[in-house]
PDB file of C-alpha atoms in Angstrom:
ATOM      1  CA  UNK Z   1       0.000   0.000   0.000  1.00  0.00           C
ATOM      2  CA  UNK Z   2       1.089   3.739  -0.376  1.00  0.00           C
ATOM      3  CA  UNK Z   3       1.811   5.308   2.714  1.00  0.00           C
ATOM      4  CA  UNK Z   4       1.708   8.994   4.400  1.00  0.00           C
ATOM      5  CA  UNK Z   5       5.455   7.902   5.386  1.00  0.00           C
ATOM      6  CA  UNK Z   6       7.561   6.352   2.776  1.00  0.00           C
ATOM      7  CA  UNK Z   7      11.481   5.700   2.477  1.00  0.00           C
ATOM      8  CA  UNK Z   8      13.551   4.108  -0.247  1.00  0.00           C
ATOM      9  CA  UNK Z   9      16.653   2.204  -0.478  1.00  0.00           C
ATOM     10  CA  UNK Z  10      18.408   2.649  -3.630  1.00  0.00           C
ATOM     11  CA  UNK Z  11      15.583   4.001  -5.437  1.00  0.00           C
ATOM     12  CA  UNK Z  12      13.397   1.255  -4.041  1.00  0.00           C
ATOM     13  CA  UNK Z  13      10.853   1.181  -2.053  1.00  0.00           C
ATOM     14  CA  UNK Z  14       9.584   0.005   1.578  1.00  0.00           C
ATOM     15  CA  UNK Z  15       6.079   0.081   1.148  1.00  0.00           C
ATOM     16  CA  UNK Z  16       6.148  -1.759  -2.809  1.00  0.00           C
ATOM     17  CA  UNK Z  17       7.970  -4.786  -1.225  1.00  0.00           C
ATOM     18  CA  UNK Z  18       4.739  -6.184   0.049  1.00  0.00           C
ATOM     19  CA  UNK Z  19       1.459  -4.754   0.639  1.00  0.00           C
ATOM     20  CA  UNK Z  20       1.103  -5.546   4.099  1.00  0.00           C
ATOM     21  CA  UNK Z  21       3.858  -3.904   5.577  1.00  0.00           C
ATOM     22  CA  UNK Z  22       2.918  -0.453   7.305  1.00  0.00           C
ATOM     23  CA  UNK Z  23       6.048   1.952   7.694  1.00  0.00           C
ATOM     24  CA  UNK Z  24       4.685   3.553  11.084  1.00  0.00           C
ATOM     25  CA  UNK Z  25       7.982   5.842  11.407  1.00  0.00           C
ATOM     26  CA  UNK Z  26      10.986   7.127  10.632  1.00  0.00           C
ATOM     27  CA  UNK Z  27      13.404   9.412  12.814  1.00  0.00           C
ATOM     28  CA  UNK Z  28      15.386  10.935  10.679  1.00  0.00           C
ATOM     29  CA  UNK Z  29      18.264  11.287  13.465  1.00  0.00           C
ATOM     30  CA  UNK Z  30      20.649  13.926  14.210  1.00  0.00           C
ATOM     31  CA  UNK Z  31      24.496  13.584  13.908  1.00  0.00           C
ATOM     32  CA  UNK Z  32      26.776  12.233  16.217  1.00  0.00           C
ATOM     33  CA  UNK Z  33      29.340  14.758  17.521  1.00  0.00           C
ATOM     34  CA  UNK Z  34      32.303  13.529  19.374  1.00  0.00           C
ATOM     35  CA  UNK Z  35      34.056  16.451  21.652  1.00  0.00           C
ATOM     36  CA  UNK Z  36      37.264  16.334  23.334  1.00  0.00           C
ATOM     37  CA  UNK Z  37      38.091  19.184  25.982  1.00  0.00           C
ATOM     38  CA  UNK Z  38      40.297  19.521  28.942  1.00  0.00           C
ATOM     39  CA  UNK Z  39      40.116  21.423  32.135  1.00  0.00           C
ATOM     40  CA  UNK Z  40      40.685  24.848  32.765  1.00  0.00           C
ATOM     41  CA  UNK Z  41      43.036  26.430  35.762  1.00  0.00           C
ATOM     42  CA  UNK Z  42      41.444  27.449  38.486  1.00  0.00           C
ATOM     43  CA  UNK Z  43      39.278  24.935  39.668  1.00  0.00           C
ATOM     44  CA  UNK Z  44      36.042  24.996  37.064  1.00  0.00           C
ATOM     45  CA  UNK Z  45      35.236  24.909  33.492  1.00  0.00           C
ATOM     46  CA  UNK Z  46      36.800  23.067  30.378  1.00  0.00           C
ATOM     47  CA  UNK Z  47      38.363  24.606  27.094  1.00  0.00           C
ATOM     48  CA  UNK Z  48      37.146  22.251  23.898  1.00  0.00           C
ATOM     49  CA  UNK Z  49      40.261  21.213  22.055  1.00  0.00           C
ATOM     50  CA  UNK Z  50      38.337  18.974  19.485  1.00  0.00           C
ATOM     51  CA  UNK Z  51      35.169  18.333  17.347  1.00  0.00           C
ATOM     52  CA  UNK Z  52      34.286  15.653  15.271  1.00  0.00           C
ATOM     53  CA  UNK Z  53      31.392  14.803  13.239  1.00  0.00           C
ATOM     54  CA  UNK Z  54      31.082  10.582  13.357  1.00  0.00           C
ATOM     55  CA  UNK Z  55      27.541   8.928  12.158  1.00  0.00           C
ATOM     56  CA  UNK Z  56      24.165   9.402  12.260  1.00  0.00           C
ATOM     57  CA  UNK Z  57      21.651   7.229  12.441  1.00  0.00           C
ATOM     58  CA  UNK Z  58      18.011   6.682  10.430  1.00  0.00           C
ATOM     59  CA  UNK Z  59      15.494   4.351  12.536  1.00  0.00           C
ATOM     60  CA  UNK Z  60      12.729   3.285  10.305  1.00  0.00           C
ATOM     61  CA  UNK Z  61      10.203   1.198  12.202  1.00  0.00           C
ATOM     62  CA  UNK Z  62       7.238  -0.654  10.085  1.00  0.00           C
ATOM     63  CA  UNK Z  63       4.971  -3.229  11.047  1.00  0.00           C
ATOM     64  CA  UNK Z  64       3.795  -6.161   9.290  1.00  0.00           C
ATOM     65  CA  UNK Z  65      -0.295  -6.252   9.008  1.00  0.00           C
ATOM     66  CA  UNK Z  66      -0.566 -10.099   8.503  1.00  0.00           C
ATOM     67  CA  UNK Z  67      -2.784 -12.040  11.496  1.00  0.00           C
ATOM     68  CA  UNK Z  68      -0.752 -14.530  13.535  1.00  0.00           C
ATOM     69  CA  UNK Z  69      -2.039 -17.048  12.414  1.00  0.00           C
ATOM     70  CA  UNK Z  70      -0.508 -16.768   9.211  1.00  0.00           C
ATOM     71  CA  UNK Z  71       3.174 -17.230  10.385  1.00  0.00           C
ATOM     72  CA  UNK Z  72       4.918 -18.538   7.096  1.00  0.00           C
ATOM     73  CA  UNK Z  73       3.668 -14.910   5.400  1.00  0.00           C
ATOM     74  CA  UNK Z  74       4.683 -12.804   8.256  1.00  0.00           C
ATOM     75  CA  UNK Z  75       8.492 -14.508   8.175  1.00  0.00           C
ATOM     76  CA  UNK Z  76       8.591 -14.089   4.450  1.00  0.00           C
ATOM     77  CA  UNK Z  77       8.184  -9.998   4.362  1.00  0.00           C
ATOM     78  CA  UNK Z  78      10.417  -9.821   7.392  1.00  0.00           C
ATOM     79  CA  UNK Z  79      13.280 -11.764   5.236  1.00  0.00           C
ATOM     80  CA  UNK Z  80      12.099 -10.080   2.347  1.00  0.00           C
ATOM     81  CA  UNK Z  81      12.315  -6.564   4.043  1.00  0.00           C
ATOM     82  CA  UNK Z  82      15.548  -7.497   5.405  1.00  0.00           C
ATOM     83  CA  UNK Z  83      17.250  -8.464   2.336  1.00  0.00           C
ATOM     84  CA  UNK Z  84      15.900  -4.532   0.685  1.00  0.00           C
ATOM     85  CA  UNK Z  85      18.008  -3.014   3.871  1.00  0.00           C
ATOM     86  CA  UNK Z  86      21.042  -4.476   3.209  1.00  0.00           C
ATOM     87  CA  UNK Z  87      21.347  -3.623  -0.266  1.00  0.00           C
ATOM     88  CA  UNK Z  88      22.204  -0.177   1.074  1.00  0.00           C
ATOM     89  CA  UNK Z  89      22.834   2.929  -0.979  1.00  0.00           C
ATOM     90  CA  UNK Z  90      21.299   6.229  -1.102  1.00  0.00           C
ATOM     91  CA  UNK Z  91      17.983   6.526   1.720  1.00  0.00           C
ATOM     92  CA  UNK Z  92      15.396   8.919   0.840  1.00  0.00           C
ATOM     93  CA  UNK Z  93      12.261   9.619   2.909  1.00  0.00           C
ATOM     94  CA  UNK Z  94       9.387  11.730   1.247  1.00  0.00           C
ATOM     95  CA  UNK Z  95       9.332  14.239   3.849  1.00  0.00           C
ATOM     96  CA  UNK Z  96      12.468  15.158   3.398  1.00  0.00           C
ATOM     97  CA  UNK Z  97      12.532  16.314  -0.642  1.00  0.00           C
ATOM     98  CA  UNK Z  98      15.582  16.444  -2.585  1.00  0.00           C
ATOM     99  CA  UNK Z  99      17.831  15.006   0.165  1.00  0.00           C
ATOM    100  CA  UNK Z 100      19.510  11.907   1.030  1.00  0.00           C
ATOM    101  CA  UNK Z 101      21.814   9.880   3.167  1.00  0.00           C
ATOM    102  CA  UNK Z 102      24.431   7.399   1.750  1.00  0.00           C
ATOM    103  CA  UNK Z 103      24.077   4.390   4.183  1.00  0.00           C
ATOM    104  CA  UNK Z 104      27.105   2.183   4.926  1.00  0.00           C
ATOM    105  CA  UNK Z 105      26.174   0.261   7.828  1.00  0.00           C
ATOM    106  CA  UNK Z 106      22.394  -1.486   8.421  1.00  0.00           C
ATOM    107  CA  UNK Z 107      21.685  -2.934  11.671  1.00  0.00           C
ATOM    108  CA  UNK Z 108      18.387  -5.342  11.344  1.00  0.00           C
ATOM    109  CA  UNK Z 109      16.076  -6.176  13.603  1.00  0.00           C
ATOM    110  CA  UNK Z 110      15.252  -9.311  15.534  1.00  0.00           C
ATOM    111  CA  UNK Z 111      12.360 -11.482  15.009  1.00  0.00           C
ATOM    112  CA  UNK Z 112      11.382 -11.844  18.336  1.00  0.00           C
ATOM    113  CA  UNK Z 113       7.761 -13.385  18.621  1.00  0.00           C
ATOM    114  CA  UNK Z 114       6.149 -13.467  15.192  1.00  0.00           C
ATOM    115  CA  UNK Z 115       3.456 -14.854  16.685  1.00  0.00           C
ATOM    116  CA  UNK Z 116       2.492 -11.484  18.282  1.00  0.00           C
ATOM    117  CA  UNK Z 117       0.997  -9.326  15.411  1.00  0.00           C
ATOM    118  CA  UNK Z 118       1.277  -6.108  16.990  1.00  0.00           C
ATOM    119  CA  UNK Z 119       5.106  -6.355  17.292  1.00  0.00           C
ATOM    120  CA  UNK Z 120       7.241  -3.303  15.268  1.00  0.00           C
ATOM    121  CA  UNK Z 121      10.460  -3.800  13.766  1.00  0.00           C
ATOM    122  CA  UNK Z 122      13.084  -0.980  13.412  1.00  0.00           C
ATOM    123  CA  UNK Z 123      16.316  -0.953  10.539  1.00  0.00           C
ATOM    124  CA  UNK Z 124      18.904   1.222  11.585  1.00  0.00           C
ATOM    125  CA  UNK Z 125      20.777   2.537   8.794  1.00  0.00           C
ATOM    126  CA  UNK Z 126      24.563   4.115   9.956  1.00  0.00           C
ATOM    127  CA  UNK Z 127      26.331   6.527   7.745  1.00  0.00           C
ATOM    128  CA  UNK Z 128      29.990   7.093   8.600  1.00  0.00           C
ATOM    129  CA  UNK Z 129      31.916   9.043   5.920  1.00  0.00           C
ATOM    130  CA  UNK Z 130      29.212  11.951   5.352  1.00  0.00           C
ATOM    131  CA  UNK Z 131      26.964  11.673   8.858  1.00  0.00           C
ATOM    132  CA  UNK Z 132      24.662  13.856   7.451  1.00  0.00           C
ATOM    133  CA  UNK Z 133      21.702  14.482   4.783  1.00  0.00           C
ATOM    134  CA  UNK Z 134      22.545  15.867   1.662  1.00  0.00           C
ATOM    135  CA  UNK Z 135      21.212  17.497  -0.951  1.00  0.00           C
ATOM    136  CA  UNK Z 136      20.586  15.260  -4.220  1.00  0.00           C
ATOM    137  CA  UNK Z 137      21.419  17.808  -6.930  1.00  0.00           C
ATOM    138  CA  UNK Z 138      24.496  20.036  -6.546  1.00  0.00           C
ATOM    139  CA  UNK Z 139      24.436  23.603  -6.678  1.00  0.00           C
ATOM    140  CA  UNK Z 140      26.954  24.896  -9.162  1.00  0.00           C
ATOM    141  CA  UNK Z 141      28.743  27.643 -10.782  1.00  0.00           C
ATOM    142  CA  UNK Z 142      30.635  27.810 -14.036  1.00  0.00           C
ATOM    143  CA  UNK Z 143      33.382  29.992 -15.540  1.00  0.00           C
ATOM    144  CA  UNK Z 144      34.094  29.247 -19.263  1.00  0.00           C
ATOM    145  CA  UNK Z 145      37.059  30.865 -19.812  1.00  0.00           C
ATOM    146  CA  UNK Z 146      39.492  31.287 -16.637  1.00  0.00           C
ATOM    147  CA  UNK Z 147      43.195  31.513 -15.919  1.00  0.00           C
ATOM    148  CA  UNK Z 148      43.906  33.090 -12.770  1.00  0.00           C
ATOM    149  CA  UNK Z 149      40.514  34.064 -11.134  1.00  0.00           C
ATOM    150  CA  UNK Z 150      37.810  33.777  -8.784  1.00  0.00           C
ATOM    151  CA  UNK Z 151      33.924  32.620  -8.911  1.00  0.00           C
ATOM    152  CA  UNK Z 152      31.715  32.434  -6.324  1.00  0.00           C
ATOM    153  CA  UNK Z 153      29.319  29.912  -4.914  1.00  0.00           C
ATOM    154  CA  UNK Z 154      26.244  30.484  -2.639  1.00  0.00           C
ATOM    155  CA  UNK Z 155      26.918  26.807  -0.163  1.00  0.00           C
ATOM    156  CA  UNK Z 156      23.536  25.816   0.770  1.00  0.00           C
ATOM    157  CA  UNK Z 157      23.150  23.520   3.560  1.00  0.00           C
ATOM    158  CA  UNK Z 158      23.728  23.789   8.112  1.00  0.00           C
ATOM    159  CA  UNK Z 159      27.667  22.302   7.853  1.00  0.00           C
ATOM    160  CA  UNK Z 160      30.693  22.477   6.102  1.00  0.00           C
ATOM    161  CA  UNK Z 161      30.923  20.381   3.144  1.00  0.00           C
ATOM    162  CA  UNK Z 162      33.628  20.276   0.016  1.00  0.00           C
ATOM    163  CA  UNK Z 163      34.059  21.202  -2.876  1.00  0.00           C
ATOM    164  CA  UNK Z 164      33.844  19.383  -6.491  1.00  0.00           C
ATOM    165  CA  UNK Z 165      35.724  21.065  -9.052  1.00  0.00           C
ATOM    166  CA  UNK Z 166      36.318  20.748 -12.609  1.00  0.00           C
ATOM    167  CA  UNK Z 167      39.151  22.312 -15.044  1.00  0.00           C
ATOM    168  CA  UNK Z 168      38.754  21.660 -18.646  1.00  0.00           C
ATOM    169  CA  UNK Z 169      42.420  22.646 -20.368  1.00  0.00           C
ATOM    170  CA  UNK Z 170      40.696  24.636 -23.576  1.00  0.00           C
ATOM    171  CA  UNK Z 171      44.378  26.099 -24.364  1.00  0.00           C
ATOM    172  CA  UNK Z 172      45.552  23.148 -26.794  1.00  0.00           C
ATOM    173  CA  UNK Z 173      48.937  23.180 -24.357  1.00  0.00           C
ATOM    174  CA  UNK Z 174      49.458  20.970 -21.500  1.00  0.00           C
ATOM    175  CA  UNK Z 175      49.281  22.527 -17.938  1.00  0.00           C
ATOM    176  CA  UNK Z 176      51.656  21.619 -15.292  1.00  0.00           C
ATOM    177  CA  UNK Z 177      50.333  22.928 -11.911  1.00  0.00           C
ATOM    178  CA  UNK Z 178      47.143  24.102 -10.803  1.00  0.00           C
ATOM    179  CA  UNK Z 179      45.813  25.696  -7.269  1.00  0.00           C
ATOM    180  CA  UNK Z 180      43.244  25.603  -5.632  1.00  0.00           C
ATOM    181  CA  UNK Z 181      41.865  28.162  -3.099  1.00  0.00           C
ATOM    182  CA  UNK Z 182      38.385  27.079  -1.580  1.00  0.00           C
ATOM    183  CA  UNK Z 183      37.349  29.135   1.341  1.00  0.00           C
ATOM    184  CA  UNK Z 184      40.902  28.861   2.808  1.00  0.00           C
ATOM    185  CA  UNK Z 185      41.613  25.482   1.567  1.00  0.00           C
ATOM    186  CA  UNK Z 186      44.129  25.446  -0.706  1.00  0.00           C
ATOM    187  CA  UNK Z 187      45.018  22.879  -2.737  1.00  0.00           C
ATOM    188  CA  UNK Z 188      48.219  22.406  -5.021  1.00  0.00           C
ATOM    189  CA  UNK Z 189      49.016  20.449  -7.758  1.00  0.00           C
ATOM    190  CA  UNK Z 190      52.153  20.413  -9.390  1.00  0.00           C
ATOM    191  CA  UNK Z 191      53.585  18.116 -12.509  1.00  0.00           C
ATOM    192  CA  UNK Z 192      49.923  16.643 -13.742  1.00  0.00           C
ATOM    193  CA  UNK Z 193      50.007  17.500 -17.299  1.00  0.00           C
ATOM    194  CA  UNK Z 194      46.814  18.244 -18.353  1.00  0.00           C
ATOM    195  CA  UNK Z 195      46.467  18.009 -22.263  1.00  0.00           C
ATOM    196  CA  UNK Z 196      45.130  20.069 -24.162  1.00  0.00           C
ATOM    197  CA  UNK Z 197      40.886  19.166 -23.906  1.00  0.00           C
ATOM    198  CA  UNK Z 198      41.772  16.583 -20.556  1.00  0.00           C
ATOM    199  CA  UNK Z 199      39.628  17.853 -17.887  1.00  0.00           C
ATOM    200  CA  UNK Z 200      40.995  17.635 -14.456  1.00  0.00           C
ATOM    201  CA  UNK Z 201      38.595  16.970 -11.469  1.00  0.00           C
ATOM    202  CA  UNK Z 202      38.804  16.670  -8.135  1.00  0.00           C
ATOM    203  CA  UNK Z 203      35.519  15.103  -6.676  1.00  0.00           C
ATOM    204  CA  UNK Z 204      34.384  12.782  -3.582  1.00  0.00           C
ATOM    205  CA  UNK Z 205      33.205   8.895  -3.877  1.00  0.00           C
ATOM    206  CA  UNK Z 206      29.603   8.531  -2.006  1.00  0.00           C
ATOM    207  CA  UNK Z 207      31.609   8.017   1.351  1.00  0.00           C
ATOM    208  CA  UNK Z 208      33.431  10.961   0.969  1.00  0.00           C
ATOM    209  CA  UNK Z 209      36.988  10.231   0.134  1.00  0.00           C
ATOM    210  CA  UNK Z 210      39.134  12.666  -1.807  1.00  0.00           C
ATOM    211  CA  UNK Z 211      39.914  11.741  -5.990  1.00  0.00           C
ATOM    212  CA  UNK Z 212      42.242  13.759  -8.166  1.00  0.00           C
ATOM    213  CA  UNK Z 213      41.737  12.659 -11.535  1.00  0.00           C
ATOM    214  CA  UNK Z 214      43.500  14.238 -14.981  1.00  0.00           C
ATOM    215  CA  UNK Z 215      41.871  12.572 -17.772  1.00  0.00           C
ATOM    216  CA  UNK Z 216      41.814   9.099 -17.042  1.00  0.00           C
ATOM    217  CA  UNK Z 217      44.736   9.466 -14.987  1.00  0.00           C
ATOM    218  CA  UNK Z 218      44.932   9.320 -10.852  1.00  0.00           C
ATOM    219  CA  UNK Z 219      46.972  12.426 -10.271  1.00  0.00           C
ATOM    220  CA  UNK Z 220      46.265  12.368  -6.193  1.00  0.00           C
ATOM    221  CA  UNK Z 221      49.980  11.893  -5.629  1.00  0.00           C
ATOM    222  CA  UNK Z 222      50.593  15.577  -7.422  1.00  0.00           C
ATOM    223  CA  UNK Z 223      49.045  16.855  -4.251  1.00  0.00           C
ATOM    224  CA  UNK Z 224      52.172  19.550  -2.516  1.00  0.00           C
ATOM    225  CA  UNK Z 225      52.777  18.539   0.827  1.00  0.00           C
ATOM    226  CA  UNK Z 226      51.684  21.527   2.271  1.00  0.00           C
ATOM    227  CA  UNK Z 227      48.065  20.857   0.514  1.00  0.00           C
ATOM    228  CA  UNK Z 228      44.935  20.840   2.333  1.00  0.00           C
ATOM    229  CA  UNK Z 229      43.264  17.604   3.369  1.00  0.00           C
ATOM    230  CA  UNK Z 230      40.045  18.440   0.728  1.00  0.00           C
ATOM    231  CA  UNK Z 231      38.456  21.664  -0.661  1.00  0.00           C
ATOM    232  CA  UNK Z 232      36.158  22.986   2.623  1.00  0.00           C
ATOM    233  CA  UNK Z 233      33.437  25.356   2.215  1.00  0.00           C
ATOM    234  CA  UNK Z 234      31.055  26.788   4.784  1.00  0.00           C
ATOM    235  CA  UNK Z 235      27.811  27.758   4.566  1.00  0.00           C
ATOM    236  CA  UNK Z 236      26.771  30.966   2.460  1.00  0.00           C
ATOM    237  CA  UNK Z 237      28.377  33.029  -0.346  1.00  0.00           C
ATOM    238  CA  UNK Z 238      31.887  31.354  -0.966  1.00  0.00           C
ATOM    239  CA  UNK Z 239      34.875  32.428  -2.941  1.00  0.00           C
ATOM    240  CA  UNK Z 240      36.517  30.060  -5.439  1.00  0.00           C
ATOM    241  CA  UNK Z 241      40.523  31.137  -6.829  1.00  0.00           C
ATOM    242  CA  UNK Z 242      42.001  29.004  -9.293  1.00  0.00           C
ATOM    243  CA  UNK Z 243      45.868  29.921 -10.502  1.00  0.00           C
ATOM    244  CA  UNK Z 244      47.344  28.004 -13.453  1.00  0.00           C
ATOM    245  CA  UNK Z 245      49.311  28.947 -16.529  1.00  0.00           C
ATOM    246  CA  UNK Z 246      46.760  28.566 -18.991  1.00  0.00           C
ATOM    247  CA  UNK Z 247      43.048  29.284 -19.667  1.00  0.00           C
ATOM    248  CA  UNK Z 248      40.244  26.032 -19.062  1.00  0.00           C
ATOM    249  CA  UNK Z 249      36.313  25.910 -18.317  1.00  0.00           C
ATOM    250  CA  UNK Z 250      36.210  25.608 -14.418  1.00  0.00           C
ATOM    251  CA  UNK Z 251      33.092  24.539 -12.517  1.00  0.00           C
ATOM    252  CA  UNK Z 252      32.853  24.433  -8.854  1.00  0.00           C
ATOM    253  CA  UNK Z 253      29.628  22.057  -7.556  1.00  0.00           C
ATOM    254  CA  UNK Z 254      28.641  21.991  -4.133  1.00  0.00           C
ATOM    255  CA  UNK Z 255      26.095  19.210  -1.900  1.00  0.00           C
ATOM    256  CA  UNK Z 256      24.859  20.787   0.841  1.00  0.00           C
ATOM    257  CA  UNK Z 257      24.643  19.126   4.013  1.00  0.00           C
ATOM    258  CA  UNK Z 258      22.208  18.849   6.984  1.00  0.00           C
ATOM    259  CA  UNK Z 259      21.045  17.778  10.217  1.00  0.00           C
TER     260      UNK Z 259
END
């Protein structure tokens, strides 16, 4: 059955595995933040020395409208709804429009007494490398002809996130070394030899890790040592500087994230 609350695994979802399952809620969670502080002199109060954004959790709790005495049905949906949750992937909910959460971890229920037909079952689904909802579509800004310059980028979202960034080499001569300046970050890269029409990117896998790309080639080691760890952007209007020898199409594109 369709219901008022709906959420979908990979583009699937709950409520079209079987039309007897009822998805009575979801919490959409909040995420986890890990603090370290130590004491200050004189006796009261702490200075924080550390913060660090870890997982969050989405419960979704359903029940399974099938009368006890129909047992063999009742254990099929639950294995069936099982195996949907640990597919994993990207979890949407419908009251939350145009976001999602990549899920990494999925912690299933238990059976417990199928026999009692008024028993719930919750699916925790754990992200760890982005704890937080994010937008679906990027927000995005283009340049198409830029050499040493700056664009800026309106960061939607409640935390920082990072920056995906594109340079398309439309000089016909290969480019050595490019920078980076996102916010603050700045990011070097020296000796990638970008050919004339290569486009070099630097974008994020769906848990978040750093890739430095140059055609088809992995360029990450070109990072200087002094680099930052990723392209950081806060919240609101950000500024964007690129600095490279020759002229390419940049684009900056931005996910915002949320609680």
């Amino acid at each position: 059955m369709i219901l008022s609350k709906r959420v979908a695994l990979g583009g699937v979802q709950l409520d079209e595995i079987h039309e007897r399952i009822v998805v009575q809620s979801v919490d959409a969670g909040v995420p986890h933040e890990e603090i370290q502080a130590v004491n200050r002199m004189g006796g009261f109060g702490q200075r924080v020395t550390g913060q660090h954004w870890e997982t969050l959790d989405v419960v979704v709790t359903y029940g399974i409208d099938v009368p006890k005495e129909d047992m063999a049905t009742r254990r099929q949906i639950l294995e069936a709804v099982n195996s949907w949750a640990l597919r994993k992937g990207w979890l949407t909910v419908n009251f939350l429009p145009n976001r999602r959460m990549w899920v990494e971890k999925v912690i299933l229920p238990s059976a417990g007494s199928l026999w009692d037909w008024t028993n719930s079952f919750s699916i925790t689904f754990r992200s760890y490398g982005v704890p937080f909802w994010q937008d679906e579509t990027a927000t995005q800004v283009t340049n198409q002809n830029i050499t040493n310059g700056r664009v800026w980028i309106e960061v939607p979202g409640q935390f920082r996130t990072v920056a995906n960034v594109t340079f398309r080499n439309i000089s016909g001569m290969p480019i050595q070394n490019i920078t980076v300046n996102a916010g603050g970050s700045v990011m070097a890269l020296n000796g990638i030899n970008l050919g004339g029409s290569e486009t070099l990117t630097i974008d994020h896998t769906n848990d978040g890790l750093l890739r430095i790309t140059a055609g088809s080639r992995n360029v990450y080691g070109c990072r200087a040592p002094a680099s930052a760890d990723d392209l950081y952007l806060d919240p609101g209007s950000r500024a964007i500087d690129i600095s490279t020898t020759r002229a390419g199409r940049l684009t900056v594109a931005v996910f915002g994230r949320y609680a």
